[in-house]
Amino acid sequence: MPSSNNTMLKQEPIALDIQHLNVYFGEGHEKFRAVKDVSISVAAGGSYGLVGESGSGKSTVLRAVSGLVPSWDGTVAVNGEPISKKREMSYCRTIQMVFQDPYASLHPRHSIDRTLSEPLRLHKFDNIDDRVNQALVDVGLGRSFRFRYPHQLSGGQRQRVAIARALMLEPDILLLDEPTSALDVSVQAEILNLLSDIRKTRQLTYILVTHDLAVVAHMCDEIAVMSHGEIVEVMDVETMRDSKPQHEYTRELLEASEGYQPEA
Amino acid sequence: MSKALLEVEDLWVRFASKKRVVEAVRGISFSVGRERVGIVGESGSGKSMTGRSILRLIRHPGQVEAKKIHFDGQDLQALSEKEMRDVRGHKISLVMQDPKFSLNPVMKVGDQISEAYRVHTNASKTEAKERSIEMLNAVQIRNPERVYDSYPHEVSGGMGQRIMIAMMLIPEPDLLIADEPTSALDVTVQRRVLQIMDKLVQERGMGLIFISHDLNLVASFCDRVIIMYGGRIVETCRADELQNAKHPYTRGLLNALPDIHKPKDQLSVLERDPKWIEDPSVDAFL
Ligand SMILES: Nc1ncnc2c1ncn2[C@@H]1O[C@H](COP(=O)(O)OP(=O)(O)OP(=O)(O)O)[C@@H](O)[C@H]1O
Ligand SMILES: Nc1ncnc2c1ncn2[C@@H]1O[C@H](COP(=O)(O)OP(=O)(O)OP(=O)(O)O)[C@@H](O)[C@H]1O
Ligand SMILES: [Mg+2]
Ligand SMILES: [Mg+2]
């Protein structure tokens, strides 16, 4: 597999190292391997994009790293330390995930205040009040949103709350699953700018899943393409811009992203 | 263009609470023929409420008012709830924005599609199942048999979206209102799904209202575009002319898009002008 030749990032230590990851769903002869031998490593401060076919296993990779799937094998190492199957509390803090669906990821009957302060309490943070206010300010929402409920927020505002919740715990690694696909382009621009700024100021490491190739080109240095549970190609962003990918599926993807074409 | 399939005049959607009234849609007029009409606009601009109000699917306490909502010569506002049910899904289908939310979580997805088919055709169970699997295949679901027997939580985001599309296309409606139908699909699958809709427009003369925030997609896929802001229509244009749109709001949306070929550090964000809210709505008739 060709890998990034971005020399600046090469000198950084590896923040997240996934090797030979397999994820299974179902039992017995119904058993289904949704992720097949996936290996990804991302240097500290890097931003890695995951694109590919719907149902190809992108979300499942992120969920496996977050400890949200029961049946997997392979190794996942964070900052050089392999993680055990049973996740420790400190690990949850190190890695945070923003989910694909802004409608489902916030508890409908919990106020924003509760949504943000509960994880802080769980992880025994101090100055919870200040931290909640600061987190809201950081994502451009302001304190006035603190006592609202999810149904009183638009999709974009909910997604910002989800991002605030993830950032508040001061993670090293952020897993972003389609963070802007439910948002309109003006809110998308705000959220992507926010995410770029935070990555720079806090040296965060990202894995970003998206089906929007322009978004992945804007955000990521290195991009992996998935199909049928496997990574079929890894390329740097210049290769993608120049439309010089190796794999046929990647070419199809780039061509289709240029807009609609009727059936030949 | 042929005779309009749908004509809407001076449509309002309001949500009244004790404290205030939210006007989600503010006096818009448009028509749709046997063509592909895109509706774009930022979050909260009233796109979904416009689509839902046509089918009388605005939840309490929302209220719809219009001078005219005519479909195929029929006055939809004059229909009883029972007659409206017959229109829904049979003549006009709506693909809702949040597919997983719209599916029944405790029923296998295949059974839900089959049922949608049987309600309108009285087909046998085996026939409905065959037809449903065909439809899942058509929307590019790999392994349609496995998916037929899955529950909604067992399918990916994009699969849920295609299941909804299959369910809404199976009764062969005359008008399809598709609310962000492809936002969770990768571009190759998206293209196939759009080709299916396109074919229904070209071959069967179906009308299509395509609600989306993907400006490039709407520009290349639709015939006409309606641009909404603050519950009003601020501009309409031919889809292939969208790049030359004039309204500063539309320009702002176009500028906020990242471009694969023109990298930049920061994306431009939209600067809103309060005047846009006050400007009168533009009519979007044929
Ligand atoms: N809980 C589950 N039980 C059974 N199968 C599952 C479950 N979750 C996911 N799958 C299956 O795993 C495969 C990969 O799903 P995943 O959600 O990772 O896809 P994805 O690449 O994120 O797709 P999308 O772009 O549509 O979100 C799919 O075939 C899906 O049906
Ligand atoms: N139950 C409700 N009570 C009060 N206001 C509501 C209610 N439901 C919707 N609204 C308001 O109606 C307006 C239009 O909503 P609509 O769902 O049509 O937006 P949209 O253009 O589809 O946005 P999106 O792109 O986020 O889906 C929004 O400002 C919303 O806050
Ligand atoms: Mg997914
Ligand atoms: Mg909507």
XYZ file of C-alpha atoms and ligand atoms in Angstrom:
614
model
C 0.000 0.000 0.000
C 1.403 3.435 -0.805
C 1.421 5.632 2.265
C 1.678 9.335 2.895
C 4.989 10.992 2.135
C 4.077 13.992 4.203
C 7.455 14.458 5.908
C 6.201 16.850 8.543
C 3.784 14.283 9.895
C 6.191 11.398 9.554
C 8.247 12.692 12.452
C 5.303 12.620 14.811
C 4.710 9.464 16.858
C 1.810 7.220 15.873
C -1.280 8.186 17.865
C -3.601 5.477 16.642
C -2.470 2.172 15.222
C -5.062 -0.330 14.009
C -3.656 -3.633 12.711
C -5.525 -6.477 11.000
C -8.900 -5.508 12.386
C -11.804 -7.876 11.717
C -15.331 -7.270 12.956
C -18.076 -9.895 12.966
C -21.835 -9.719 13.333
C -24.188 -12.643 13.921
C -23.581 -16.215 15.058
C -22.775 -19.617 13.512
C -23.488 -19.905 9.802
C -25.156 -16.488 9.907
C -21.826 -14.985 10.966
C -20.875 -12.068 8.776
C -17.485 -10.358 8.583
C -18.271 -6.661 8.178
C -14.651 -5.475 8.441
C -11.849 -7.517 6.859
C -8.199 -7.142 7.792
C -8.209 -3.369 8.066
C -4.967 -1.631 9.102
C -4.737 2.115 9.651
C -2.101 4.176 11.408
C -2.359 7.867 12.045
C 0.441 10.102 13.329
C -0.267 12.451 16.224
C -1.873 15.607 14.875
C -2.746 13.887 11.594
C -6.104 13.732 9.912
C -7.045 10.516 8.173
C -10.031 10.187 5.871
C -12.141 7.090 5.344
C -14.416 7.060 2.303
C -16.169 4.324 0.400
C -19.283 2.500 -0.426
C -22.319 2.631 1.806
C -22.326 -0.469 3.994
C -18.612 -1.070 3.417
C -17.826 -0.957 7.134
C -16.621 2.615 7.772
C -18.801 3.251 10.817
C -18.049 -0.237 12.073
C -14.296 0.482 12.077
C -14.879 3.568 14.217
C -17.273 1.732 16.484
C -14.763 -1.062 16.981
C -12.050 1.421 17.977
C -14.523 3.012 20.411
C -15.284 -0.393 21.922
C -18.863 -0.441 20.688
C -18.887 -3.776 18.856
C -18.793 -7.051 20.776
C -16.978 -9.306 18.340
C -13.656 -8.282 16.810
C -10.016 -9.327 16.537
C -6.761 -7.671 15.543
C -4.936 -5.022 17.541
C -5.640 -1.406 18.322
C -2.902 0.650 19.961
C -3.273 4.184 21.267
C -0.113 6.216 21.793
C 1.883 2.988 21.562
C -0.168 1.091 24.148
C -2.256 -1.832 22.894
C -5.722 -1.648 24.369
C -7.372 -4.557 26.125
C -10.811 -5.837 25.184
C -12.225 -4.399 28.347
C -11.999 -0.642 27.954
C -10.680 1.390 30.828
C -12.219 4.714 31.774
C -9.048 6.594 30.860
C -9.258 5.103 27.363
C -12.746 6.486 26.847
C -11.347 9.885 27.602
C -8.454 9.513 25.156
C -10.718 8.620 22.241
C -14.015 10.320 21.570
C -16.485 9.723 18.773
C -19.020 11.976 17.045
C -21.776 9.827 15.575
C -23.293 9.803 12.105
C -26.795 10.745 13.179
C -27.316 14.069 14.984
C -30.958 13.132 15.563
C -30.148 9.971 17.503
C -26.922 10.817 19.305
C -28.367 13.125 21.974
C -30.755 11.877 24.646
C -34.094 13.541 23.795
C -35.141 14.150 27.405
C -31.818 15.390 28.764
C -31.087 19.096 28.688
C -27.895 20.205 26.979
C -26.543 21.002 30.441
C -27.093 17.420 31.584
C -25.734 15.961 28.345
C -22.509 17.907 28.809
C -22.019 17.742 32.575
C -22.691 14.036 33.134
C -19.584 12.776 31.300
C -17.494 15.377 33.150
C -18.784 14.138 36.483
C -18.187 10.527 35.442
C -14.579 11.303 34.612
C -14.160 13.266 37.842
C -13.374 16.647 36.308
C -13.343 19.771 38.472
C -14.971 23.147 37.672
C -17.765 21.464 35.775
C -19.786 24.639 35.473
C -17.013 26.577 33.784
C -16.118 23.696 31.520
C -19.693 23.329 30.234
C -19.896 27.040 29.485
C -16.512 27.042 27.808
C -17.374 23.986 25.682
C -20.510 25.723 24.405
C -18.576 28.869 23.596
C -15.870 26.814 21.834
C -18.360 25.358 19.353
C -19.963 28.739 18.750
C -23.220 28.089 20.578
C -22.937 30.334 23.613
C -24.250 29.854 27.137
C -27.846 30.595 26.244
C -28.123 27.089 24.815
C -27.210 25.430 28.077
C -30.712 24.779 29.366
C -32.369 23.889 26.098
C -33.464 20.411 25.023
C -32.456 18.687 21.748
C -35.851 19.179 20.078
C -35.365 22.926 20.446
C -32.192 22.815 18.361
C -31.652 22.516 14.638
C -29.650 19.623 13.193
C -26.531 21.770 12.973
C -26.842 22.965 16.546
C -27.274 19.392 17.774
C -24.167 18.340 15.933
C -22.245 21.138 17.650
C -23.439 19.884 21.027
C -22.193 16.412 20.082
C -18.826 17.894 19.130
C -18.704 19.940 22.345
C -19.371 16.786 24.366
C -16.546 14.971 22.614
C -14.036 17.828 22.981
C -14.814 18.588 26.606
C -13.151 15.410 27.806
C -9.891 16.601 26.244
C -9.325 13.553 24.044
C -6.196 12.959 21.961
C -8.105 11.299 19.172
C -11.435 12.255 17.647
C -13.413 9.799 15.513
C -15.826 11.716 13.294
C -18.544 9.745 11.510
C -20.120 11.899 8.785
C -20.084 14.927 11.091
C -21.604 17.246 8.493
C -23.631 15.085 6.123
C -26.918 16.101 7.739
C -26.035 19.778 7.672
C -26.467 22.473 5.094
C -23.368 23.890 3.448
C -23.180 27.089 5.490
C -23.258 25.217 8.802
C -20.912 22.631 7.337
C -18.370 25.371 6.594
C -18.604 26.604 10.201
C -18.149 23.131 11.676
C -15.265 22.188 9.389
C -13.487 25.476 10.206
C -14.039 24.766 13.891
C -12.628 21.261 13.583
C -9.556 22.483 11.657
C -8.859 25.205 14.237
C -9.152 22.804 17.148
C -6.875 20.280 15.499
C -4.212 22.942 15.112
C -4.475 24.451 18.578
C -4.849 21.189 20.493
C -2.768 18.814 18.351
C -5.715 16.466 17.977
C -5.667 13.398 15.738
C -8.699 12.758 13.525
C -10.257 9.929 11.630
C -13.006 11.361 9.479
C -15.610 9.243 7.714
C -17.493 10.980 4.934
C -18.910 10.322 1.505
C -18.181 13.858 0.394
C -14.859 13.799 -1.404
C -14.529 17.591 -1.364
C -14.873 17.533 2.427
C -12.284 14.798 2.817
C -9.885 16.646 0.500
C -10.335 19.793 2.560
C -9.803 18.092 5.922
C -7.427 15.151 5.476
C -3.801 14.473 4.520
C -4.266 10.809 3.830
C -7.339 8.980 2.571
C -8.325 5.306 2.595
C -11.016 3.922 0.331
C -13.186 1.057 1.594
C -15.272 -1.387 -0.344
C -16.879 -4.615 0.934
C -15.292 -4.354 4.364
C -11.767 -3.913 3.026
C -9.438 -1.030 2.406
C -8.811 -1.148 -1.340
C -6.564 1.906 -1.642
C -4.689 4.432 0.478
C -3.681 7.700 -1.156
C -2.507 11.145 -0.147
C -4.673 14.123 -0.864
C -2.621 15.279 -3.877
C -3.126 11.944 -5.612
C -6.820 12.356 -5.071
C -6.876 15.933 -6.373
C -4.977 14.914 -9.482
C -7.447 12.067 -10.008
C -4.628 9.559 -10.207
C -5.863 6.723 -8.028
C -4.876 3.119 -8.714
C -8.007 1.231 -7.903
C -10.965 1.071 -10.224
C -13.513 1.684 -7.467
C -11.674 4.861 -6.404
C -11.772 6.134 -9.976
C -15.487 5.448 -10.128
C -15.921 7.333 -6.865
C -14.016 10.381 -8.092
C -15.858 10.434 -11.370
C -19.268 10.152 -9.717
C -18.431 13.012 -7.364
C -18.287 15.385 -10.323
C -22.095 15.423 -10.436
C -25.011 13.478 -11.828
C -24.813 11.718 -15.142
C -27.721 9.849 -16.695
C -27.313 6.154 -17.406
C -25.066 5.522 -20.390
C -43.317 21.991 -20.184
C -46.462 19.939 -19.835
C -49.424 20.837 -17.615
C -48.559 21.196 -13.945
C -49.012 18.125 -11.775
C -48.884 20.050 -8.549
C -49.858 23.670 -8.021
C -49.300 25.410 -4.721
C -50.299 28.996 -4.070
C -49.594 31.160 -1.028
C -48.649 28.311 1.325
C -48.125 29.079 5.008
C -47.065 26.726 7.786
C -47.256 28.066 11.343
C -46.437 26.650 14.752
C -48.248 28.502 17.509
C -47.252 28.129 21.142
C -48.423 30.151 24.140
C -45.547 32.564 23.759
C -45.121 33.025 20.045
C -45.868 31.895 16.523
C -43.107 30.355 14.386
C -43.764 30.865 10.691
C -41.912 27.944 9.097
C -43.220 28.580 5.572
C -44.313 32.091 4.636
C -46.527 32.426 1.605
C -44.757 30.485 -1.109
C -46.142 29.620 -4.541
C -44.756 27.043 -6.932
C -45.744 24.344 -9.370
C -44.250 21.039 -10.437
C -44.759 19.346 -13.770
C -43.486 15.973 -14.933
C -39.967 17.145 -14.187
C -37.293 17.243 -11.492
C -37.585 20.252 -9.220
C -34.900 20.780 -6.594
C -35.473 22.659 -3.346
C -32.311 23.911 -1.642
C -31.726 26.210 1.303
C -30.116 26.145 4.697
C -31.245 24.176 7.702
C -34.547 25.502 9.049
C -35.479 27.339 5.856
C -38.737 25.389 5.536
C -37.911 22.751 2.929
C -39.234 19.738 4.845
C -42.320 21.587 6.048
C -43.126 22.487 2.440
C -42.911 18.828 1.417
C -44.880 17.565 4.387
C -47.636 20.158 4.119
C -48.571 18.934 0.633
C -49.368 15.532 2.117
C -50.969 17.016 5.213
C -48.260 15.485 7.389
C -47.537 18.471 9.626
C -47.684 17.376 13.235
C -49.621 19.196 15.932
C -49.471 22.137 16.716
C -48.467 23.016 13.156
C -51.093 24.595 10.907
C -51.195 24.762 7.137
C -52.967 27.437 5.146
C -52.923 27.909 1.381
C -54.964 29.559 -1.351
C -54.484 26.455 -3.431
C -52.938 22.975 -3.233
C -53.994 21.161 -6.392
C -52.677 17.812 -7.499
C -53.570 16.514 -10.948
C -56.565 18.839 -11.024
C -57.766 17.662 -7.598
C -58.122 20.036 -4.632
C -56.104 18.280 -1.910
C -57.370 20.596 0.816
C -60.957 19.475 0.157
C -60.207 15.782 0.680
C -61.263 13.871 3.789
C -58.583 12.211 5.919
C -59.566 8.857 4.404
C -59.241 10.130 0.842
C -55.925 11.713 1.775
C -54.603 8.336 2.957
C -55.289 6.984 -0.489
C -53.314 9.810 -2.085
C -50.399 9.262 0.308
C -48.048 6.551 -0.792
C -50.246 5.668 -3.751
C -50.271 8.816 -5.876
C -47.784 10.918 -3.920
C -44.939 9.326 -1.970
C -42.689 11.034 0.543
C -39.205 9.815 1.368
C -38.595 11.336 4.774
C -35.384 12.961 5.876
C -34.541 10.636 8.769
C -35.019 7.139 7.382
C -34.286 5.143 10.508
C -36.748 7.266 12.426
C -39.439 6.551 9.859
C -38.988 2.785 9.885
C -40.682 0.620 12.485
C -37.819 -0.509 14.774
C -39.375 -3.843 15.763
C -40.376 -5.039 12.290
C -38.055 -6.584 9.720
C -37.339 -4.127 6.931
C -38.414 -6.596 4.246
C -41.808 -7.056 5.846
C -42.241 -3.285 5.909
C -41.556 -2.979 2.178
C -43.811 -5.924 1.353
C -46.592 -4.424 3.386
C -46.283 -1.086 1.566
C -46.646 -2.981 -1.686
C -49.573 -5.124 -0.568
C -51.604 -2.177 0.716
C -51.812 -0.831 -2.804
C -51.906 -3.948 -4.945
C -53.494 -6.856 -3.021
C -50.552 -8.969 -4.195
C -49.877 -12.317 -2.520
C -47.222 -12.568 0.185
C -44.739 -14.429 -2.009
C -45.222 -12.018 -4.865
C -44.729 -9.026 -2.565
C -41.544 -10.548 -1.188
C -40.183 -11.168 -4.674
C -41.010 -7.640 -5.729
C -39.427 -6.194 -2.554
C -36.185 -8.085 -3.071
C -36.130 -6.876 -6.670
C -36.550 -3.332 -5.429
C -33.753 -3.693 -2.842
C -31.580 -4.973 -5.640
C -32.523 -2.022 -7.818
C -31.377 0.460 -5.159
C -28.013 -1.341 -5.090
C -28.384 -3.175 -1.798
C -25.886 -6.010 -1.874
C -27.215 -9.178 -0.385
C -30.898 -8.167 -0.530
C -32.013 -11.444 1.086
C -29.941 -10.779 4.194
C -31.183 -7.198 4.381
C -34.808 -8.291 3.844
C -34.587 -10.213 7.127
C -32.755 -7.460 9.049
C -34.132 -5.070 11.619
C -33.580 -1.316 11.103
C -30.779 -1.131 13.728
C -28.834 -3.794 11.826
C -28.423 -1.790 8.630
C -25.981 1.036 7.899
C -27.035 4.692 7.506
C -27.041 4.569 3.735
C -28.818 1.222 3.641
C -31.656 2.647 5.756
C -32.013 5.486 3.315
C -32.234 3.127 0.337
C -34.760 0.925 2.132
C -37.006 3.976 2.510
C -36.581 4.812 -1.172
C -37.467 1.254 -2.195
C -40.549 1.396 -0.008
C -41.725 4.693 -1.503
C -41.089 3.727 -5.124
C -42.738 0.333 -5.000
C -46.319 1.720 -5.331
C -45.242 3.686 -8.455
C -46.413 7.167 -7.395
C -47.183 10.029 -9.814
C -45.299 12.479 -7.639
C -42.331 11.671 -5.430
C -41.255 14.094 -2.737
C -37.768 13.055 -1.714
C -36.407 14.851 1.368
C -32.602 14.548 1.436
C -32.945 11.052 -0.007
C -29.287 10.464 -0.770
C -27.425 12.413 1.927
C -26.006 9.238 3.505
C -25.048 7.499 0.261
C -21.649 7.296 -1.307
C -21.530 8.953 -4.699
C -21.529 5.784 -6.795
C -24.620 4.363 -5.095
C -26.171 7.814 -5.128
C -25.804 7.949 -8.891
C -27.607 4.630 -9.352
C -30.445 5.666 -7.067
C -30.841 8.952 -8.935
C -30.863 7.068 -12.213
C -33.863 5.069 -10.988
C -35.744 8.249 -10.111
C -34.689 9.851 -13.367
C -36.011 6.890 -15.332
C -39.388 7.162 -13.613
C -39.549 10.843 -14.578
C -38.501 10.219 -18.185
C -40.454 7.027 -18.852
C -43.508 7.215 -16.621
C -43.818 10.973 -16.402
C -43.467 11.019 -12.629
C -42.979 14.432 -11.025
C -40.126 14.775 -8.550
C -39.509 17.258 -5.772
C -35.924 16.758 -4.700
C -35.029 18.424 -1.399
C -31.298 18.600 -0.818
C -28.478 20.699 0.557
C -26.065 19.342 -2.046
C -25.903 22.243 -4.492
C -23.655 20.522 -7.014
C -25.897 17.521 -7.103
C -29.073 19.534 -7.577
C -27.400 21.595 -10.307
C -26.491 18.496 -12.281
C -29.565 16.357 -11.561
C -32.613 18.622 -11.567
C -34.388 20.661 -14.237
C -35.250 23.626 -12.032
C -34.194 24.806 -8.586
C -36.136 26.655 -5.907
C -33.967 28.376 -3.297
C -35.547 28.910 0.127
C -34.522 31.162 2.969
C -36.478 31.905 6.144
C -39.644 30.203 4.896
C -39.670 32.087 1.592
C -38.540 31.452 -1.945
C -35.729 33.938 -2.593
C -34.775 32.811 -6.071
C -35.589 30.216 -8.695
C -33.548 29.255 -11.710
C -32.815 26.584 -14.244
C -30.667 23.968 -12.528
C -27.831 24.273 -15.025
C -27.779 28.024 -14.308
C -27.352 27.615 -10.541
C -23.667 28.543 -10.701
C -24.764 31.967 -11.987
C -27.391 32.539 -9.300
C -27.812 36.187 -8.365
C -29.229 36.349 -4.863
C -26.472 37.019 -2.297
C -27.807 34.172 -0.157
C -27.487 31.648 -2.981
C -24.030 33.040 -3.756
C -23.100 32.641 -0.086
C -24.146 28.991 -0.137
C -22.159 28.344 -3.295
C -19.069 29.984 -1.790
C -19.265 27.910 1.410
C -18.664 24.689 -0.526
C -15.251 23.060 -0.309
C -13.825 22.340 -3.760
C -11.696 19.293 -4.378
C -9.621 21.162 -6.967
C -9.249 24.482 -5.136
C -7.881 23.846 -1.664
C -8.063 26.654 0.877
C -7.328 27.001 4.580
C -10.663 28.294 5.784
C -14.050 27.941 4.138
C -16.069 31.100 3.733
C -19.102 31.249 5.967
C -22.389 32.868 5.140
C -22.975 36.464 6.263
C -26.718 36.903 6.643
C -28.487 40.103 5.758
C -31.684 40.749 7.796
C -33.194 42.251 4.673
C -33.460 38.781 3.085
C -36.176 37.855 5.588
C -38.278 40.859 4.634
C -38.009 40.556 0.859
C -41.204 39.219 -0.699
C -41.330 35.607 -1.805
C -40.598 34.895 -5.461
C -43.210 32.849 -7.340
C -41.829 29.659 -8.779
C -44.390 28.801 -11.417
C -43.470 27.105 -14.661
N -25.563 -4.269 14.680
C -25.412 -4.869 13.511
N -25.863 -6.119 13.295
C -25.703 -6.739 12.089
N -25.082 -6.197 11.024
C -24.598 -4.954 11.176
C -24.725 -4.214 12.410
N -24.143 -3.001 12.246
C -23.679 -2.975 10.973
N -23.941 -4.135 10.327
C -23.580 -4.465 8.945
O -22.203 -4.190 8.740
C -21.978 -3.653 7.442
C -21.184 -2.371 7.555
O -21.986 -1.376 8.169
P -21.444 0.104 8.480
O -22.506 0.799 9.274
O -20.085 0.023 9.064
O -21.340 0.717 7.014
P -20.842 2.155 6.548
O -19.649 1.949 5.680
O -20.716 3.057 7.723
O -22.060 2.580 5.637
P -22.829 4.003 5.468
O -21.949 4.822 4.591
O -24.093 3.608 4.765
O -23.060 4.558 6.844
C -23.355 -3.497 6.795
O -23.548 -4.559 5.900
C -24.325 -3.588 7.958
O -25.540 -4.183 7.574
N -42.869 21.556 16.213
C -42.299 22.718 15.889
N -42.457 23.807 16.671
C -41.894 24.982 16.347
N -41.146 25.193 15.241
C -40.954 24.153 14.425
C -41.510 22.855 14.693
N -41.139 22.019 13.700
C -40.388 22.752 12.846
N -40.273 24.030 13.282
C -39.516 25.109 12.626
O -39.869 25.218 11.271
C -38.768 25.708 10.519
C -38.640 24.940 9.208
O -38.310 23.601 9.476
P -37.983 22.550 8.322
O -37.910 21.211 8.983
O -38.917 22.706 7.192
O -36.513 23.001 7.875
P -35.618 22.395 6.702
O -35.451 23.465 5.673
O -36.164 21.088 6.254
O -34.238 22.203 7.467
P -33.159 20.979 7.422
O -32.269 21.245 6.268
O -32.413 21.143 8.736
O -33.918 19.708 7.346
C -37.540 25.594 11.411
O -37.109 26.866 11.799
C -38.026 24.802 12.603
O -37.377 25.223 13.789
Mg -21.878 4.691 8.423
Mg -35.541 19.164 6.446
